[in-house]
One Martini backbone bead per residue (centre of mass of N, CA, C, O) as a GRO file, in nm:
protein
  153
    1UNK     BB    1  10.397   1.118 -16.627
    2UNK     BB    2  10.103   0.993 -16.605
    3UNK     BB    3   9.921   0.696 -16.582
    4UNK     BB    4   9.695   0.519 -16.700
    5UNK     BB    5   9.441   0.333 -16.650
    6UNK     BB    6   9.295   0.039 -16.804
    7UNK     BB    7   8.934  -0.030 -16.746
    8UNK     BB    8   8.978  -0.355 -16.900
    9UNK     BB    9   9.170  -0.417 -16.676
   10UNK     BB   10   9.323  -0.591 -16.448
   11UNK     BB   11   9.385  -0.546 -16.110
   12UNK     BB   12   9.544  -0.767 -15.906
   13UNK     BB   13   9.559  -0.550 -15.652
   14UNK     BB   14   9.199  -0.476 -15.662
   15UNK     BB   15   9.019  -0.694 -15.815
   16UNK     BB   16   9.108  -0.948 -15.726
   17UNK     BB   17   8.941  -1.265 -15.653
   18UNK     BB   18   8.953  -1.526 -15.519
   19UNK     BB   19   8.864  -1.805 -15.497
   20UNK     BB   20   8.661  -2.051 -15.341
   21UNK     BB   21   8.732  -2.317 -15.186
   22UNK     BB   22   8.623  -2.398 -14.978
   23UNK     BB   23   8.336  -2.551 -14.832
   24UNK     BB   24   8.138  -2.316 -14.668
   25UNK     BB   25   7.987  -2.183 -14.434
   26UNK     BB   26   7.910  -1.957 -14.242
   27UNK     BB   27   7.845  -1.902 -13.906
   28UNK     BB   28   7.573  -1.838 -13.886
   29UNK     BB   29   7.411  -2.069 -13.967
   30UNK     BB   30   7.523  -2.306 -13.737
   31UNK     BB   31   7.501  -2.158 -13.498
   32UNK     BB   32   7.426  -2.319 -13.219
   33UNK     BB   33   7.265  -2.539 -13.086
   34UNK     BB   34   7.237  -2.813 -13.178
   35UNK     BB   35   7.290  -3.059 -13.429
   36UNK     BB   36   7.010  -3.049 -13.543
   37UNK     BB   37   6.990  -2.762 -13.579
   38UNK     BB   38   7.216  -2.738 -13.769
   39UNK     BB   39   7.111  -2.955 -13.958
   40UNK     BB   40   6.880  -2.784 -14.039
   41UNK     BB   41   7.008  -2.532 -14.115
   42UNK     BB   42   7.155  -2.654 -14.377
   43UNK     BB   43   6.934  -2.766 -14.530
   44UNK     BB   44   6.756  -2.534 -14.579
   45UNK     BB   45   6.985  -2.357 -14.724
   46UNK     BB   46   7.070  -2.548 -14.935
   47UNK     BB   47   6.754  -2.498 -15.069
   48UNK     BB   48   6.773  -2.223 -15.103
   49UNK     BB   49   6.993  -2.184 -15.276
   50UNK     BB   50   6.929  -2.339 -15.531
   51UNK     BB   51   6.619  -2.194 -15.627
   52UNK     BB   52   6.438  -2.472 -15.582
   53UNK     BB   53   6.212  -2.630 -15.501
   54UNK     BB   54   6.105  -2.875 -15.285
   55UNK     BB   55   5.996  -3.032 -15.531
   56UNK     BB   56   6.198  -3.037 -15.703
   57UNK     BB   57   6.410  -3.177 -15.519
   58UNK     BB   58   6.273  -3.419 -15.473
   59UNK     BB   59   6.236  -3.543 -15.772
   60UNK     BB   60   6.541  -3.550 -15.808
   61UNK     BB   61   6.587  -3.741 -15.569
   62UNK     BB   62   6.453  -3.957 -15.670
   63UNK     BB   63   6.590  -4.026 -15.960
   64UNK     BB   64   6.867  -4.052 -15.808
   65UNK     BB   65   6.766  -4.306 -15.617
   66UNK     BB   66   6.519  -4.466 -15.629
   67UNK     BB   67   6.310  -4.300 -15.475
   68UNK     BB   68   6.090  -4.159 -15.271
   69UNK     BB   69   6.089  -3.814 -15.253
   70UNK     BB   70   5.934  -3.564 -15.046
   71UNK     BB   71   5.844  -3.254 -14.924
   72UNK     BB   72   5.749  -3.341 -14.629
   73UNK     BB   73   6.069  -3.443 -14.601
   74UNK     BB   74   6.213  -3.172 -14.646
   75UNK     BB   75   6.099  -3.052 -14.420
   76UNK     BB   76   6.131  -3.230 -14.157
   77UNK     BB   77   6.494  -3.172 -14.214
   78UNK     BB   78   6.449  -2.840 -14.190
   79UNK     BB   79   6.296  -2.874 -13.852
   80UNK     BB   80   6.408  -2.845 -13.555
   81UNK     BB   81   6.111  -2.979 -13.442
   82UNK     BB   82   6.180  -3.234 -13.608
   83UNK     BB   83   6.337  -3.496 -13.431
   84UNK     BB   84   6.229  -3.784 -13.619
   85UNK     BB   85   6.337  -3.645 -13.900
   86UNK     BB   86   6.640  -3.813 -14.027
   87UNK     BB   87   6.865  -3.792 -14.249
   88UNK     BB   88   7.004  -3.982 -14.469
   89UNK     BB   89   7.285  -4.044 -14.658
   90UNK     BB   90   7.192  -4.074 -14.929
   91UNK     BB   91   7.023  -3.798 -14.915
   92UNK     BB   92   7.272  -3.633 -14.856
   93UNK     BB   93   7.402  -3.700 -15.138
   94UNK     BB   94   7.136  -3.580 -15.315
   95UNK     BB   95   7.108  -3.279 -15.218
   96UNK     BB   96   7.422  -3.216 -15.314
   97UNK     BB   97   7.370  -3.295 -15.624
   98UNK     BB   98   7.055  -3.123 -15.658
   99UNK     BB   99   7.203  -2.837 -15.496
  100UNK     BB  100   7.533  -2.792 -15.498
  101UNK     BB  101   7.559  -2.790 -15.198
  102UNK     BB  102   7.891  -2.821 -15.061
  103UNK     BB  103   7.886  -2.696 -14.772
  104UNK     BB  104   7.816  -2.945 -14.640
  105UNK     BB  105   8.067  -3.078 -14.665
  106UNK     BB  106   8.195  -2.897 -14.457
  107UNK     BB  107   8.004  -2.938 -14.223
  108UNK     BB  108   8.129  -3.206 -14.150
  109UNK     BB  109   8.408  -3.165 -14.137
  110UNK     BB  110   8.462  -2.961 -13.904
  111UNK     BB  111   8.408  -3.165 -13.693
  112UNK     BB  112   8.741  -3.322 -13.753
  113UNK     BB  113   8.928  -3.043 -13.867
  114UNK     BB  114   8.808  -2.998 -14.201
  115UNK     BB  115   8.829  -2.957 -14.546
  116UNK     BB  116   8.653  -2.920 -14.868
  117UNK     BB  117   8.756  -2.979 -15.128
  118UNK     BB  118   8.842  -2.997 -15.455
  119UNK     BB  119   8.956  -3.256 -15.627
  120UNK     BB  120   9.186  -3.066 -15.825
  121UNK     BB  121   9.320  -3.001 -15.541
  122UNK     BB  122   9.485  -3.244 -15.416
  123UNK     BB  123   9.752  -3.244 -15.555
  124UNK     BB  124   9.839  -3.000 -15.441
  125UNK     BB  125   9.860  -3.082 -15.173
  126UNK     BB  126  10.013  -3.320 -15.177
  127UNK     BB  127  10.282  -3.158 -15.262
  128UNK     BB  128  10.284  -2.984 -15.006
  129UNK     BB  129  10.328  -3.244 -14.816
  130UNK     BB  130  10.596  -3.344 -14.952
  131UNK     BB  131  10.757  -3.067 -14.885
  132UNK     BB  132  10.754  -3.050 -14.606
  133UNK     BB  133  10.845  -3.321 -14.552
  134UNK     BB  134  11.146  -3.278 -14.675
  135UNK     BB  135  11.212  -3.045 -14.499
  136UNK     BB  136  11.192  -3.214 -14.243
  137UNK     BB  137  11.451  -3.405 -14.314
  138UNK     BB  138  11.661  -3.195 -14.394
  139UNK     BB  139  11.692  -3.099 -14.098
  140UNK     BB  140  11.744  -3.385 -14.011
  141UNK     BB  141  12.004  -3.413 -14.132
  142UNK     BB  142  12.190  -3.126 -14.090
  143UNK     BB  143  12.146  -3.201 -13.755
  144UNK     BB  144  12.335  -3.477 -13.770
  145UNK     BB  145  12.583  -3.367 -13.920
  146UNK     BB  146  12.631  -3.169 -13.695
  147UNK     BB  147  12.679  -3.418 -13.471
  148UNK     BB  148  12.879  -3.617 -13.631
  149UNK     BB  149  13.081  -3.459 -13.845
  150UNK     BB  150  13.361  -3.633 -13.854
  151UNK     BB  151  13.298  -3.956 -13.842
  152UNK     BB  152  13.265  -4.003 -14.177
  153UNK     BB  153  13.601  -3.963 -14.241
   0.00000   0.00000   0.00000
């Protein structure tokens, strides 16, 4: 007798999809071009992405930084063609914080060779690496062992 799989249930091994961890854009957005203009591209993405319009992230951006951030700065910061006007680093983190795309910092993090996590995963990560360490302690430990043998009798 054949087992019916109940419609309601998550299959672990079928239906599970574990959450992206890592913030990071796909390949194809900042792929290509200059820096200048990868960074015009991940802007533009992230503004799109929010949902919010130029206007309204602009005065989101102003209420958070206390400073005017208008919607023609915007368009400024997301256009490849206008190498003369730079993000500063306080409206990208304004950017970030009133458009929720994290993926910027991915974008940033990737150029060290590192990836963006959530803050609650630190800990899990930090353990991760405590493991490591102890177990390559442990690798030599049993090596030194096994070279000075019987010495320590």
């Amino acid at each position: 007798m054949s087992k019916r799989r109940d419609p309601n249930t998550m299959d672990l091994f079928h239906d599970y999809q574990p959450p992206e961890v890592a913030a990071r854009f796909e390949p194809d957005v900042a792929k290509g071009g200059t820096l200048d203009v990868k960074i015009a591209r991940v802007l533009s993405e992230a503004m799109s992405r929010s949902g919010k319009s130029r206007e309204q992230i602009a005065a989101e951006m102003s209420d958070y930084l206390s400073q005017n951030v208008t919607e023609n700065m915007l368009d400024c910061y997301a256009s490849p063609a206008r190498r003369d006007h730079k993000i500063t680093l306080e409206r990208f983190i304004a950017l970030i914080d009133v458009t929720g795309c994290h993926e910027l910092l991915g974008f940033v993090c990737e150029f060290s060779g590192f990836v963006a996590v959530p803050f609650r995963y630190g800990e899990v990560i930090q353990l991760w690496q405590t493991e490591e360490r102890l177990a390559e302690l442990e690798r030599r430990r049993s090596a030194l062992r096994g070279r000075v043998g019987g010495l320590l009798k």
